[in-house]
Amino acid sequence: MRRALITGITGQDGSYLAELLLSQPDYEVHGLVRRSSSLNRQRIDHLAARDASTRERFHLHYADLADASSLSMVMHQVRPDEVYNLGAQSHVRVSFDQPEYTVDVVALGALRLLDATRQLARTQPVKFYQASSSEMYGSAPPPQGLDTPFHPRSPYACAKVYAHWQTINYREAYGLFACSGILFNHESPRRGESFVTRKVTLGAARIKEGLQKKLVMGNLDARRDWGFAGDYVQAMWLMLQQDRPDDYVVATGETHSVRELLELAFSSLELDYRDFVEFDPRYTRPSEVEVLLGDATKARTVLGWKPQIDFRGLVQMMIESDLELARRERFARTYSRP
Ligand code: NAP
Ligand code: F7E
């Protein structure tokens, strides 16, 4: 059995990665979960409820990236062959409101986990994946690739730059098999509801079902390179299956504006977004990242990776899923009236 340890397993990417690994019968998956007053395991509940063989290979442990001793303890208990660091306060806008907390979890959290991994590497081989982000490029002109200098534009992005370089430093200083995957935006029906793609697809679906009248948004001119999360976790796994550790950009190579996203999502429901969308500066950022467009040539040539789902397919998948959710909500409201 190969043992994988995933931080951020309750998040979008963690849930897809756990699924991918558990679909291979020789993987045991261990995930870190944080204590919270109400359970937030909706994205992984289906894994725990699967057949007995999957259940036996799926384990959760309480720990926190802000707590080094909890990380060492889990590392010591699990003794993983592969560590995937996906845990983060991952919301860029929120990072301006909570800069110190964001840096603690995203930057120092990565350092704590790298160091716990280095301790384990003294006694057994272990590989490390760091979830780096296209936000690190910030205002660097597109297209952005491995040779593009970083120009981060938020506390979140600054913290990711630190974690990226610390990952490279642990590789160079200690010979750790450590990879940094610079992933451009990736989305899915499991995307958190406050990120723009999900906010738009859920909002459009709820408007269609009469559950909501308006959608209040920020900067509609920002452009992103949006892919499907299920495709991107495949790239993470491939990085750790190579003979040597390295860094990669993962992206679709297409960019679209938030306005195009609105047009596509609303028109697929026969609605005109201009009738429903309002602007509120609350949803803008003190410093914005205007255009992201990734160059994933190395991931394509070395890993043999390429995205299976394009922008149109992604929006359609998310709209279908959110329409189903909205219909259920409307049904529950209709039939729960006294
Ligand atoms: P996400 O849905 O926001 O999930 C974040 C995960 O991190 C959740 O499981 C969360 O746990 C966990 N977490 C938060 N604070 C933690 C802490 N103090 N200790 C341990 N775990 C903590 O994010 P995602 O979209 O799956 O992204 C996964 C990773 O890739 C993140 O590091 C993100 O920054 C990075 N990334 C994402 C994208 C993207 O487009 N999605 C692109 C590039 C890089 P709770 O459920 O308890 O909150
Ligand atoms: O914003 C604009 C907003 O919050 C995308 C994280 O996963 O990807 C994500 O970060 C764009 C921005 O994602 C609203 O100003 C307009 O320009 O969906 P987002 P993000 O900031 O790109 C990167 C790669 C990560 O690493 C992060 O962890 O959309 N925008 N109006 C809006 N954004 C939001 N959230 N809400 C709006 O109403």
Short mmCIF file of C-alpha atoms and ligand atoms in Angstrom, two decimals:
data_model
loop_
_atom_site.label_atom_id
_atom_site.label_comp_id
_atom_site.label_asym_id
_atom_site.label_seq_id
_atom_site.Cartn_x
_atom_site.Cartn_y
_atom_site.Cartn_z
CA MET A 1 0.00 0.00 0.00
CA ARG A 2 1.12 3.56 -0.79
CA ARG A 3 0.10 6.05 1.87
CA ALA A 4 -0.87 9.62 0.93
CA LEU A 5 -1.40 12.44 3.41
CA ILE A 6 -3.58 15.35 2.21
CA THR A 7 -4.00 18.69 3.97
CA GLY A 8 -7.16 20.51 2.88
CA ILE A 9 -9.00 17.23 2.18
CA THR A 10 -12.37 18.86 2.99
CA GLY A 11 -11.80 21.49 0.26
CA GLN A 12 -12.57 21.35 -3.46
CA ASP A 13 -9.20 19.96 -4.61
CA GLY A 14 -8.68 17.72 -1.58
CA SER A 15 -11.95 15.90 -2.30
CA TYR A 16 -11.09 15.30 -5.99
CA LEU A 17 -7.55 14.21 -5.15
CA ALA A 18 -8.78 11.78 -2.46
CA GLU A 19 -11.20 10.31 -5.01
CA LEU A 20 -8.44 9.95 -7.61
CA LEU A 21 -6.09 8.19 -5.18
CA LEU A 22 -8.76 5.94 -3.70
CA SER A 23 -9.75 4.85 -7.22
CA GLN A 24 -6.32 3.15 -7.31
CA PRO A 25 -6.50 0.05 -5.10
CA ASP A 26 -2.92 0.39 -3.82
CA TYR A 27 -3.50 3.78 -2.10
CA GLU A 28 -4.40 4.48 1.51
CA VAL A 29 -5.54 8.10 1.96
CA HIS A 30 -5.09 10.07 5.17
CA GLY A 31 -6.61 13.54 5.42
CA LEU A 32 -6.14 16.34 7.93
CA VAL A 33 -9.32 17.90 9.26
CA ARG A 34 -9.81 20.90 11.53
CA ARG A 35 -12.10 20.98 14.50
CA SER A 36 -15.16 23.12 13.75
CA SER A 37 -18.38 23.63 15.68
CA SER A 38 -20.43 22.13 12.88
CA LEU A 39 -19.26 19.42 10.49
CA ASN A 40 -18.06 20.58 7.06
CA ARG A 41 -17.31 17.28 5.34
CA GLN A 42 -19.94 17.44 2.59
CA ARG A 43 -17.31 17.09 -0.13
CA ILE A 44 -15.87 13.86 1.28
CA ASP A 45 -18.87 12.22 2.97
CA HIS A 46 -19.47 10.08 -0.11
CA LEU A 47 -15.96 8.56 0.24
CA ALA A 48 -16.56 7.47 3.82
CA ALA A 49 -19.90 5.97 2.72
CA ARG A 50 -18.45 3.94 -0.19
CA ASP A 51 -17.78 0.19 -0.21
CA ALA A 52 -15.87 -1.44 2.66
CA SER A 53 -12.58 -1.55 0.71
CA THR A 54 -12.63 2.24 0.19
CA ARG A 55 -13.67 2.91 3.80
CA GLU A 56 -10.79 0.83 5.13
CA ARG A 57 -8.29 2.86 3.07
CA PHE A 58 -9.66 6.27 4.06
CA HIS A 59 -8.69 7.91 7.36
CA LEU A 60 -9.11 11.39 8.87
CA HIS A 61 -6.93 12.99 11.55
CA TYR A 62 -7.40 16.20 13.51
CA ALA A 63 -4.57 18.67 12.88
CA ASP A 64 -4.06 22.28 11.80
CA LEU A 65 -1.44 23.97 9.61
CA ALA A 66 -1.13 26.60 12.35
CA ASP A 67 -0.08 23.91 14.87
CA ALA A 68 3.35 22.37 14.16
CA SER A 69 3.06 19.74 16.89
CA SER A 70 -0.19 18.38 15.41
CA LEU A 71 1.49 18.09 11.99
CA SER A 72 4.52 16.22 13.40
CA MET A 73 2.26 13.90 15.32
CA VAL A 74 0.20 12.93 12.25
CA MET A 75 3.34 12.63 10.10
CA HIS A 76 4.82 10.26 12.67
CA GLN A 77 1.64 8.17 12.95
CA VAL A 78 0.89 7.91 9.22
CA ARG A 79 4.44 7.80 7.80
CA PRO A 80 3.16 8.79 4.32
CA ASP A 81 4.93 8.10 1.02
CA GLU A 82 3.34 11.21 -0.52
CA VAL A 83 2.31 14.48 1.15
CA TYR A 84 -0.03 16.89 -0.68
CA ASN A 85 -0.22 20.34 0.94
CA LEU A 86 -3.57 21.71 -0.24
CA GLY A 87 -4.72 23.34 3.02
CA ALA A 88 -5.04 27.14 2.93
CA GLN A 89 -7.11 30.21 3.70
CA SER A 90 -7.59 30.33 -0.06
CA HIS A 91 -9.85 33.37 -0.58
CA VAL A 92 -7.91 36.31 -2.05
CA ARG A 93 -10.42 39.02 -0.99
CA VAL A 94 -10.56 37.64 2.57
CA SER A 95 -6.76 37.69 2.77
CA PHE A 96 -6.93 41.51 2.77
CA ASP A 97 -9.19 41.34 5.85
CA GLN A 98 -7.14 38.66 7.63
CA PRO A 99 -3.56 39.11 6.35
CA GLU A 100 -1.71 37.77 9.36
CA TYR A 101 -3.87 34.67 9.71
CA THR A 102 -3.62 34.00 5.97
CA VAL A 103 0.18 34.25 6.06
CA ASP A 104 0.35 32.02 9.14
CA VAL A 105 -1.60 29.20 7.48
CA VAL A 106 -0.48 29.59 3.87
CA ALA A 107 3.21 30.54 4.27
CA LEU A 108 4.26 29.29 7.72
CA GLY A 109 1.85 26.36 7.46
CA ALA A 110 3.72 25.16 4.37
CA LEU A 111 7.05 25.61 6.18
CA ARG A 112 5.79 23.62 9.19
CA LEU A 113 4.63 20.79 6.95
CA LEU A 114 7.83 20.84 4.89
CA ASP A 115 9.87 20.55 8.05
CA ALA A 116 7.77 17.69 9.43
CA THR A 117 8.26 15.97 6.03
CA ARG A 118 12.02 16.55 6.18
CA GLN A 119 12.15 14.84 9.60
CA LEU A 120 10.31 11.83 8.17
CA ALA A 121 12.60 11.80 5.10
CA ARG A 122 15.51 10.92 7.41
CA THR A 123 14.02 7.45 7.89
CA GLN A 124 12.12 6.72 4.64
CA PRO A 125 11.55 8.12 1.13
CA VAL A 126 8.75 10.69 1.02
CA LYS A 127 7.51 13.07 -1.68
CA PHE A 128 5.96 16.51 -1.14
CA TYR A 129 3.53 18.53 -3.30
CA GLN A 130 2.94 22.26 -2.68
CA ALA A 131 -0.26 23.87 -4.00
CA SER A 132 1.16 27.04 -5.53
CA SER A 133 -0.99 29.55 -7.35
CA SER A 134 -1.20 31.71 -10.47
CA GLU A 135 -1.97 34.56 -8.03
CA MET A 136 1.82 34.67 -7.52
CA TYR A 137 2.10 36.24 -11.00
CA GLY A 138 -0.28 39.04 -10.03
CA SER A 139 0.37 41.98 -12.34
CA ALA A 140 2.99 40.23 -14.53
CA PRO A 141 1.81 40.53 -18.17
CA PRO A 142 0.31 37.42 -19.81
CA PRO A 143 1.03 34.75 -20.81
CA GLN A 144 2.57 33.65 -17.50
CA GLY A 145 4.92 30.66 -17.42
CA LEU A 146 7.78 29.23 -15.38
CA ASP A 147 10.15 32.03 -16.45
CA THR A 148 7.75 34.87 -15.61
CA PRO A 149 8.81 36.88 -12.53
CA PHE A 150 6.26 36.94 -9.69
CA HIS A 151 4.50 40.18 -8.76
CA PRO A 152 1.98 39.19 -6.04
CA ARG A 153 -0.96 41.54 -5.38
CA SER A 154 -2.51 40.26 -2.13
CA PRO A 155 -1.48 38.89 1.28
CA TYR A 156 -2.59 35.47 -0.02
CA ALA A 157 -0.37 35.74 -3.09
CA CYS A 158 2.64 36.95 -1.06
CA ALA A 159 2.20 33.98 1.28
CA LYS A 160 2.06 31.57 -1.69
CA VAL A 161 5.30 33.04 -3.10
CA TYR A 162 6.99 32.36 0.25
CA ALA A 163 5.70 28.77 0.33
CA HIS A 164 6.78 28.22 -3.29
CA TRP A 165 10.37 29.33 -2.62
CA GLN A 166 10.51 27.44 0.67
CA THR A 167 9.49 24.27 -1.24
CA ILE A 168 12.34 24.83 -3.72
CA ASN A 169 14.71 25.58 -0.86
CA TYR A 170 13.89 22.30 0.91
CA ARG A 171 14.55 20.48 -2.36
CA GLU A 172 17.92 22.21 -2.88
CA ALA A 173 19.08 22.30 0.74
CA TYR A 174 17.97 18.87 1.96
CA GLY A 175 17.42 16.92 -1.26
CA LEU A 176 13.73 16.53 -0.43
CA PHE A 177 11.56 15.28 -3.31
CA ALA A 178 9.46 18.47 -3.28
CA CYS A 179 7.38 19.82 -6.21
CA SER A 180 5.56 23.10 -6.60
CA GLY A 181 2.54 23.06 -8.90
CA ILE A 182 1.61 26.57 -10.05
CA LEU A 183 -2.04 26.00 -10.81
CA PHE A 184 -4.25 28.55 -12.54
CA ASN A 185 -7.89 28.90 -11.41
CA HIS A 186 -9.76 25.62 -11.40
CA GLU A 187 -13.39 25.18 -10.60
CA SER A 188 -16.16 22.58 -10.31
CA PRO A 189 -19.60 22.00 -8.83
CA ARG A 190 -17.71 21.60 -5.52
CA ARG A 191 -16.16 25.09 -5.70
CA GLY A 192 -16.80 27.25 -2.60
CA GLU A 193 -19.85 29.47 -3.12
CA SER A 194 -17.98 32.77 -2.64
CA PHE A 195 -15.56 32.23 -5.56
CA VAL A 196 -16.73 33.96 -8.71
CA THR A 197 -17.57 30.96 -10.95
CA ARG A 198 -19.72 29.25 -8.32
CA LYS A 199 -21.26 32.53 -7.20
CA VAL A 200 -22.37 33.09 -10.81
CA THR A 201 -23.63 29.56 -11.60
CA LEU A 202 -25.47 29.20 -8.27
CA GLY A 203 -26.83 32.75 -8.51
CA ALA A 204 -28.08 32.24 -12.08
CA ALA A 205 -29.71 28.92 -11.16
CA ARG A 206 -31.43 30.40 -8.08
CA ILE A 207 -32.68 33.37 -10.14
CA LYS A 208 -34.06 30.95 -12.73
CA GLU A 209 -35.94 29.07 -10.00
CA GLY A 210 -37.32 32.29 -8.46
CA LEU A 211 -35.26 31.94 -5.25
CA GLN A 212 -33.19 35.11 -5.74
CA LYS A 213 -33.79 38.41 -7.57
CA LYS A 214 -30.30 39.91 -8.04
CA LEU A 215 -26.63 39.01 -8.15
CA VAL A 216 -24.26 41.57 -6.63
CA MET A 217 -20.76 41.45 -8.13
CA GLY A 218 -17.39 43.22 -8.25
CA ASN A 219 -14.98 43.74 -11.19
CA LEU A 220 -16.48 42.16 -14.33
CA ASP A 221 -13.43 42.96 -16.51
CA ALA A 222 -10.97 40.68 -14.66
CA ARG A 223 -9.83 37.76 -16.84
CA ARG A 224 -8.93 34.28 -15.65
CA ASP A 225 -7.63 31.02 -17.12
CA TRP A 226 -10.34 28.70 -15.75
CA GLY A 227 -10.06 24.90 -15.86
CA PHE A 228 -11.79 21.93 -14.21
CA ALA A 229 -10.52 20.86 -10.76
CA GLY A 230 -10.91 17.16 -11.58
CA ASP A 231 -8.36 17.57 -14.40
CA TYR A 232 -5.96 19.56 -12.22
CA VAL A 233 -5.62 17.01 -9.38
CA GLN A 234 -4.43 14.55 -12.03
CA ALA A 235 -1.49 16.90 -12.71
CA MET A 236 -0.64 17.07 -8.97
CA TRP A 237 -0.46 13.30 -8.80
CA LEU A 238 1.60 13.03 -12.00
CA MET A 239 4.22 15.46 -10.58
CA LEU A 240 4.91 13.07 -7.69
CA GLN A 241 5.20 10.06 -10.05
CA GLN A 242 8.22 11.51 -11.94
CA ASP A 243 11.82 10.38 -11.38
CA ARG A 244 12.91 13.88 -10.28
CA PRO A 245 11.15 16.62 -8.36
CA ASP A 246 10.36 19.79 -10.33
CA ASP A 247 7.96 22.72 -10.70
CA TYR A 248 5.15 22.99 -13.25
CA VAL A 249 2.51 25.43 -14.47
CA VAL A 250 -0.94 23.90 -14.92
CA ALA A 251 -3.43 25.89 -17.02
CA THR A 252 -5.73 25.66 -20.04
CA GLY A 253 -4.05 28.42 -22.08
CA GLU A 254 -7.38 30.27 -22.57
CA THR A 255 -8.54 33.38 -20.77
CA HIS A 256 -12.09 34.70 -20.25
CA SER A 257 -13.54 37.70 -18.43
CA VAL A 258 -16.00 37.55 -15.54
CA ARG A 259 -18.44 39.25 -17.94
CA GLU A 260 -18.06 36.36 -20.45
CA LEU A 261 -18.68 33.94 -17.59
CA LEU A 262 -21.92 35.79 -16.71
CA GLU A 263 -23.04 35.86 -20.36
CA LEU A 264 -22.47 32.13 -20.82
CA ALA A 265 -24.03 31.04 -17.51
CA PHE A 266 -27.16 33.20 -17.75
CA SER A 267 -27.76 32.62 -21.46
CA SER A 268 -27.62 28.84 -20.93
CA LEU A 269 -30.72 29.39 -18.73
CA GLU A 270 -32.29 31.74 -21.31
CA LEU A 271 -31.66 34.77 -19.09
CA ASP A 272 -29.86 38.07 -19.79
CA TYR A 273 -27.35 38.74 -17.00
CA ARG A 274 -27.74 42.53 -17.47
CA ASP A 275 -31.25 42.31 -16.03
CA PHE A 276 -29.99 40.87 -12.75
CA VAL A 277 -26.38 41.87 -12.01
CA GLU A 278 -25.56 44.86 -9.79
CA PHE A 279 -22.18 46.28 -8.82
CA ASP A 280 -20.97 46.67 -5.23
CA PRO A 281 -17.40 47.86 -4.46
CA ARG A 282 -17.49 45.49 -1.46
CA TYR A 283 -16.58 42.73 -3.94
CA THR A 284 -13.57 44.52 -5.41
CA ARG A 285 -10.01 44.16 -4.11
CA PRO A 286 -7.56 46.89 -2.93
CA SER A 287 -5.18 45.62 -5.65
CA GLU A 288 -6.61 43.47 -8.43
CA VAL A 289 -5.07 40.81 -10.66
CA GLU A 290 -6.39 41.84 -14.08
CA VAL A 291 -5.37 39.07 -16.50
CA LEU A 292 -4.19 35.50 -15.97
CA LEU A 293 -3.32 33.22 -18.86
CA GLY A 294 -1.05 30.25 -18.23
CA ASP A 295 1.60 28.55 -20.33
CA ALA A 296 1.46 24.85 -19.40
CA THR A 297 3.90 23.63 -22.08
CA LYS A 298 6.11 21.76 -19.59
CA ALA A 299 3.17 19.97 -17.95
CA ARG A 300 2.03 18.89 -21.41
CA THR A 301 5.42 17.67 -22.62
CA VAL A 302 6.93 16.19 -19.42
CA LEU A 303 3.82 14.96 -17.58
CA GLY A 304 1.74 14.24 -20.69
CA TRP A 305 -1.06 16.26 -19.00
CA LYS A 306 -3.77 18.11 -20.83
CA PRO A 307 -7.16 19.42 -19.70
CA GLN A 308 -10.19 17.34 -20.72
CA ILE A 309 -12.85 19.98 -20.02
CA ASP A 310 -12.91 23.45 -21.61
CA PHE A 311 -14.46 26.70 -20.31
CA ARG A 312 -17.83 26.10 -21.98
CA GLY A 313 -18.00 22.50 -20.69
CA LEU A 314 -17.02 23.64 -17.20
CA VAL A 315 -19.72 26.33 -17.01
CA GLN A 316 -22.31 23.88 -18.36
CA MET A 317 -21.33 21.25 -15.76
CA MET A 318 -21.60 23.80 -12.93
CA ILE A 319 -24.90 25.24 -14.19
CA GLU A 320 -26.47 21.76 -14.42
CA SER A 321 -25.37 20.89 -10.91
CA ASP A 322 -26.54 24.21 -9.43
CA LEU A 323 -29.85 24.05 -11.26
CA GLU A 324 -30.47 20.69 -9.63
CA LEU A 325 -29.60 22.18 -6.20
CA ALA A 326 -31.88 25.18 -6.78
CA ARG A 327 -34.77 22.94 -7.85
CA ARG A 328 -34.38 20.89 -4.68
CA GLU A 329 -34.32 24.09 -2.61
CA ARG A 330 -37.50 25.36 -4.27
CA PHE A 331 -39.19 21.99 -3.79
CA ALA A 332 -38.20 21.90 -0.08
CA ARG A 333 -39.50 25.45 0.42
CA THR A 334 -42.80 24.70 -1.33
CA TYR A 335 -43.51 21.58 0.68
CA SER A 336 -42.19 22.70 4.07
CA ARG A 337 -44.80 25.48 4.39
CA PRO A 338 -47.20 24.83 7.29
P1 NAP B 1 -10.57 25.34 -0.62
O1 NAP B 1 -11.75 24.68 -1.25
O2 NAP B 1 -10.73 26.69 -0.03
O3 NAP B 1 -10.05 24.33 0.52
C1 NAP B 1 -9.09 24.73 1.46
C2 NAP B 1 -8.85 23.61 2.41
O4 NAP B 1 -7.86 24.04 3.36
C3 NAP B 1 -10.08 23.19 3.24
O5 NAP B 1 -10.06 21.80 3.41
C4 NAP B 1 -9.84 23.88 4.57
O6 NAP B 1 -10.45 23.24 5.66
C5 NAP B 1 -8.32 23.74 4.67
N1 NAP B 1 -7.73 24.64 5.65
C6 NAP B 1 -7.96 25.96 5.82
N2 NAP B 1 -7.26 26.44 6.86
C7 NAP B 1 -6.57 25.39 7.37
C8 NAP B 1 -5.69 25.24 8.47
N3 NAP B 1 -5.40 26.26 9.29
N4 NAP B 1 -5.17 24.02 8.71
C9 NAP B 1 -5.50 22.95 7.90
N5 NAP B 1 -6.33 23.04 6.86
C10 NAP B 1 -6.87 24.24 6.59
O7 NAP B 1 -9.35 25.41 -1.64
P2 NAP B 1 -9.12 24.62 -3.03
O8 NAP B 1 -9.75 25.41 -4.11
O9 NAP B 1 -9.45 23.19 -2.85
O10 NAP B 1 -7.54 24.81 -3.22
C11 NAP B 1 -6.62 23.85 -2.70
C12 NAP B 1 -5.24 24.49 -2.58
O11 NAP B 1 -4.82 24.93 -3.85
C13 NAP B 1 -5.19 25.71 -1.69
O12 NAP B 1 -3.93 25.73 -1.08
C14 NAP B 1 -5.32 26.87 -2.65
O13 NAP B 1 -4.73 28.02 -2.08
C15 NAP B 1 -4.53 26.33 -3.82
N6 NAP B 1 -4.91 26.81 -5.14
C16 NAP B 1 -6.21 26.78 -5.55
C17 NAP B 1 -6.55 27.16 -6.83
C18 NAP B 1 -7.97 27.10 -7.33
O14 NAP B 1 -8.25 27.73 -8.36
N7 NAP B 1 -8.85 26.34 -6.70
C19 NAP B 1 -5.53 27.58 -7.72
C20 NAP B 1 -4.21 27.58 -7.27
C21 NAP B 1 -3.90 27.18 -5.99
P3 NAP B 1 -11.97 23.62 6.14
O15 NAP B 1 -12.87 22.84 5.24
O16 NAP B 1 -11.97 23.18 7.54
O17 NAP B 1 -12.12 25.10 5.97
O1 F7E B 2 -12.08 35.81 -8.28
C1 F7E B 2 -13.49 38.89 -9.77
C2 F7E B 2 -12.37 39.03 -8.75
O2 F7E B 2 -12.45 34.88 -6.00
C3 F7E B 2 -11.81 35.79 -9.67
C4 F7E B 2 -8.58 31.14 -5.52
O3 F7E B 2 -8.87 29.78 -5.70
O4 F7E B 2 -7.88 31.35 -7.80
C5 F7E B 2 -8.77 31.86 -6.84
O5 F7E B 2 -8.55 33.25 -6.64
C6 F7E B 2 -11.98 37.18 -10.24
C7 F7E B 2 -11.26 38.28 -9.45
O6 F7E B 2 -10.74 33.81 -7.58
C8 F7E B 2 -16.60 38.97 -7.92
O7 F7E B 2 -12.08 40.41 -8.51
C9 F7E B 2 -15.78 39.93 -9.68
O8 F7E B 2 -10.59 39.14 -10.34
O9 F7E B 2 -13.10 33.48 -8.01
P1 F7E B 2 -12.17 34.47 -7.41
P2 F7E B 2 -9.26 34.39 -7.49
O10 F7E B 2 -9.18 35.64 -6.72
O11 F7E B 2 -8.74 34.39 -8.88
C10 F7E B 2 -6.48 31.47 -7.47
C11 F7E B 2 -5.68 30.84 -8.56
C12 F7E B 2 -6.17 30.98 -6.12
O12 F7E B 2 -5.08 30.50 -5.86
C13 F7E B 2 -7.14 31.28 -5.04
O13 F7E B 2 -6.97 30.40 -3.93
O14 F7E B 2 -13.35 37.53 -10.20
N1 F7E B 2 -14.83 39.08 -9.20
N2 F7E B 2 -16.86 39.89 -8.90
C14 F7E B 2 -15.31 38.47 -8.11
N3 F7E B 2 -14.78 37.54 -7.30
C15 F7E B 2 -15.53 37.09 -6.26
N4 F7E B 2 -15.02 36.14 -5.44
N5 F7E B 2 -16.79 37.57 -6.02
C16 F7E B 2 -17.37 38.52 -6.83
O15 F7E B 2 -18.49 38.94 -6.60
#
